[in-house]
Amino acid sequence: QVRVVESGGGSVQAGGSLRLSCTVSGHTYSRYCIAWFRQAPGKEREGVAAIDGNGRTSVLDPVKGRFTVSQDSAKNTLFLQMNSLKPEDTAIYYCAAQGSTGAYCYETKYWGQGTQVTVSS
């Protein structure tokens, strides 16, 4: 059984920072691809950042230059550092994990419960 737990959400003023954590546990796979998504009210869920089973990271264009990802591989934890936050970053942030052989990520996604991020102007 794979378990995904997010933490670190909260409320912040525009220009502030937050760091989210995503911890993946379970013995099903030795490596994971882990990704952050977000869903704002009335909008579709969109990808934000990810890391593959080899530790290669990517950050998508809407947040590039403001958000970064880092990993504590020993603890299967992915961090999302969010700087220069804007009101449009307000959303529920979800983490998803997929088993991995390295660069390849298996299809099944295991989702966390989400964490709310609210940015006020």
mmCIF file of C-alpha atoms in Angstrom:
data_model
loop_
_atom_site.group_PDB
_atom_site.id
_atom_site.type_symbol
_atom_site.label_atom_id
_atom_site.label_comp_id
_atom_site.label_asym_id
_atom_site.label_seq_id
_atom_site.Cartn_x
_atom_site.Cartn_y
_atom_site.Cartn_z
ATOM 1 C CA GLN A 1 0.000 0.000 0.000
ATOM 2 C CA VAL A 2 1.370 3.417 -1.007
ATOM 3 C CA ARG A 3 0.510 6.348 1.232
ATOM 4 C CA VAL A 4 0.992 9.990 0.247
ATOM 5 C CA VAL A 5 0.808 12.770 2.826
ATOM 6 C CA GLU A 6 1.140 16.495 2.136
ATOM 7 C CA SER A 7 1.817 19.193 4.697
ATOM 8 C CA GLY A 8 2.853 22.818 4.906
ATOM 9 C CA GLY A 9 -0.077 24.687 3.419
ATOM 10 C CA GLY A 10 -1.494 27.846 4.924
ATOM 11 C CA SER A 11 -2.313 31.489 4.360
ATOM 12 C CA VAL A 12 0.217 34.088 3.320
ATOM 13 C CA GLN A 13 0.236 37.568 1.842
ATOM 14 C CA ALA A 14 1.283 38.205 -1.728
ATOM 15 C CA GLY A 15 5.051 38.152 -2.057
ATOM 16 C CA GLY A 16 5.436 35.675 0.780
ATOM 17 C CA SER A 17 6.739 32.121 0.802
ATOM 18 C CA LEU A 18 5.587 28.681 1.822
ATOM 19 C CA ARG A 19 7.194 25.263 1.702
ATOM 20 C CA LEU A 20 5.100 22.195 1.100
ATOM 21 C CA SER A 21 6.197 18.663 1.896
ATOM 22 C CA CYS A 22 5.058 15.405 0.348
ATOM 23 C CA THR A 23 6.049 12.156 1.994
ATOM 24 C CA VAL A 24 5.520 8.835 0.281
ATOM 25 C CA SER A 25 5.524 5.662 2.327
ATOM 26 C CA GLY A 26 4.906 2.000 1.649
ATOM 27 C CA HIS A 27 7.043 -0.879 0.465
ATOM 28 C CA THR A 28 5.440 -1.460 -2.904
ATOM 29 C CA TYR A 29 8.222 0.251 -4.863
ATOM 30 C CA SER A 30 11.842 1.110 -4.148
ATOM 31 C CA ARG A 31 11.650 4.338 -6.146
ATOM 32 C CA TYR A 32 8.912 6.811 -6.952
ATOM 33 C CA CYS A 33 8.084 9.550 -9.363
ATOM 34 C CA ILE A 34 6.470 12.309 -7.319
ATOM 35 C CA ALA A 35 4.612 15.311 -8.622
ATOM 36 C CA TRP A 36 2.816 18.379 -7.321
ATOM 37 C CA PHE A 37 -0.489 19.468 -8.807
ATOM 38 C CA ARG A 38 -2.848 22.256 -7.864
ATOM 39 C CA GLN A 39 -6.512 22.980 -8.373
ATOM 40 C CA ALA A 40 -7.996 26.415 -7.978
ATOM 41 C CA PRO A 41 -11.752 26.914 -7.486
ATOM 42 C CA GLY A 42 -13.568 26.430 -10.773
ATOM 43 C CA LYS A 43 -10.438 25.358 -12.626
ATOM 44 C CA GLU A 44 -8.966 22.062 -13.733
ATOM 45 C CA ARG A 45 -6.137 20.440 -11.860
ATOM 46 C CA GLU A 46 -2.759 21.416 -13.313
ATOM 47 C CA GLY A 47 0.738 20.114 -12.851
ATOM 48 C CA VAL A 48 3.236 22.285 -10.992
ATOM 49 C CA ALA A 49 6.490 20.384 -10.506
ATOM 50 C CA ALA A 50 7.814 16.842 -10.470
ATOM 51 C CA ILE A 51 10.726 14.552 -9.875
ATOM 52 C CA ASP A 52 11.361 11.206 -11.557
ATOM 53 C CA GLY A 53 12.801 8.053 -10.078
ATOM 54 C CA ASN A 54 16.326 9.150 -11.021
ATOM 55 C CA GLY A 55 15.962 12.432 -9.142
ATOM 56 C CA ARG A 56 15.548 14.621 -12.194
ATOM 57 C CA THR A 57 13.287 17.564 -11.426
ATOM 58 C CA SER A 58 11.062 19.750 -13.542
ATOM 59 C CA VAL A 59 9.021 22.858 -12.815
ATOM 60 C CA LEU A 60 6.273 23.940 -15.152
ATOM 61 C CA ASP A 61 6.141 27.337 -16.836
ATOM 62 C CA PRO A 62 3.401 29.048 -14.778
ATOM 63 C CA VAL A 63 5.554 28.885 -11.667
ATOM 64 C CA LYS A 64 9.060 28.608 -13.079
ATOM 65 C CA GLY A 65 11.429 31.050 -11.426
ATOM 66 C CA ARG A 66 9.282 31.237 -8.292
ATOM 67 C CA PHE A 67 8.826 27.605 -7.271
ATOM 68 C CA THR A 68 11.559 25.022 -6.816
ATOM 69 C CA VAL A 69 11.557 21.354 -5.851
ATOM 70 C CA SER A 70 14.039 19.438 -3.773
ATOM 71 C CA GLN A 71 14.123 15.944 -2.390
ATOM 72 C CA ASP A 72 15.068 14.053 0.707
ATOM 73 C CA SER A 73 15.435 10.727 -1.047
ATOM 74 C CA ALA A 74 16.158 8.833 2.139
ATOM 75 C CA LYS A 75 12.719 9.783 3.402
ATOM 76 C CA ASN A 76 10.922 9.699 0.041
ATOM 77 C CA THR A 77 9.951 13.306 0.617
ATOM 78 C CA LEU A 78 9.560 15.971 -2.041
ATOM 79 C CA PHE A 79 9.559 19.624 -1.034
ATOM 80 C CA LEU A 80 7.942 22.425 -2.989
ATOM 81 C CA GLN A 81 9.430 25.803 -2.109
ATOM 82 C CA MET A 82 7.089 28.547 -3.219
ATOM 83 C CA ASN A 83 8.432 32.102 -3.279
ATOM 84 C CA SER A 84 6.985 35.395 -4.482
ATOM 85 C CA LEU A 85 3.505 33.984 -4.094
ATOM 86 C CA LYS A 86 0.644 35.605 -5.968
ATOM 87 C CA PRO A 87 -3.106 35.532 -5.313
ATOM 88 C CA GLU A 88 -3.495 33.376 -8.432
ATOM 89 C CA ASP A 89 -1.414 30.688 -6.711
ATOM 90 C CA THR A 90 -4.330 30.132 -4.345
ATOM 91 C CA ALA A 91 -5.408 26.514 -4.726
ATOM 92 C CA ILE A 92 -5.474 23.119 -3.131
ATOM 93 C CA TYR A 93 -2.082 21.570 -3.740
ATOM 94 C CA TYR A 94 -1.998 17.828 -4.257
ATOM 95 C CA CYS A 95 0.877 15.413 -4.361
ATOM 96 C CA ALA A 96 0.845 12.239 -6.424
ATOM 97 C CA ALA A 97 3.276 9.347 -6.444
ATOM 98 C CA GLN A 98 3.906 6.669 -9.030
ATOM 99 C CA GLY A 99 6.131 3.650 -8.736
ATOM 100 C CA SER A 100 9.286 3.989 -10.804
ATOM 101 C CA THR A 101 12.143 2.022 -12.304
ATOM 102 C CA GLY A 102 14.168 5.229 -12.764
ATOM 103 C CA ALA A 103 13.237 7.435 -15.681
ATOM 104 C CA TYR A 104 10.042 5.440 -16.217
ATOM 105 C CA CYS A 105 6.986 6.123 -14.048
ATOM 106 C CA TYR A 106 4.282 3.494 -13.760
ATOM 107 C CA GLU A 107 0.798 4.597 -14.717
ATOM 108 C CA THR A 108 -1.028 4.312 -11.392
ATOM 109 C CA LYS A 109 -1.024 7.520 -9.367
ATOM 110 C CA TYR A 110 -1.437 7.495 -5.617
ATOM 111 C CA TRP A 111 -2.859 10.795 -4.381
ATOM 112 C CA GLY A 112 -2.606 12.646 -1.129
ATOM 113 C CA GLN A 113 -5.497 14.447 0.484
ATOM 114 C CA GLY A 114 -4.312 17.903 -0.568
ATOM 115 C CA THR A 115 -3.267 20.980 1.355
ATOM 116 C CA GLN A 116 -4.788 24.441 1.018
ATOM 117 C CA VAL A 117 -2.640 27.395 0.012
ATOM 118 C CA THR A 118 -4.269 30.827 0.205
ATOM 119 C CA VAL A 119 -2.484 33.964 -0.962
ATOM 120 C CA SER A 120 -4.091 37.299 -0.146
ATOM 121 C CA SER A 121 -3.407 40.545 -1.940
#
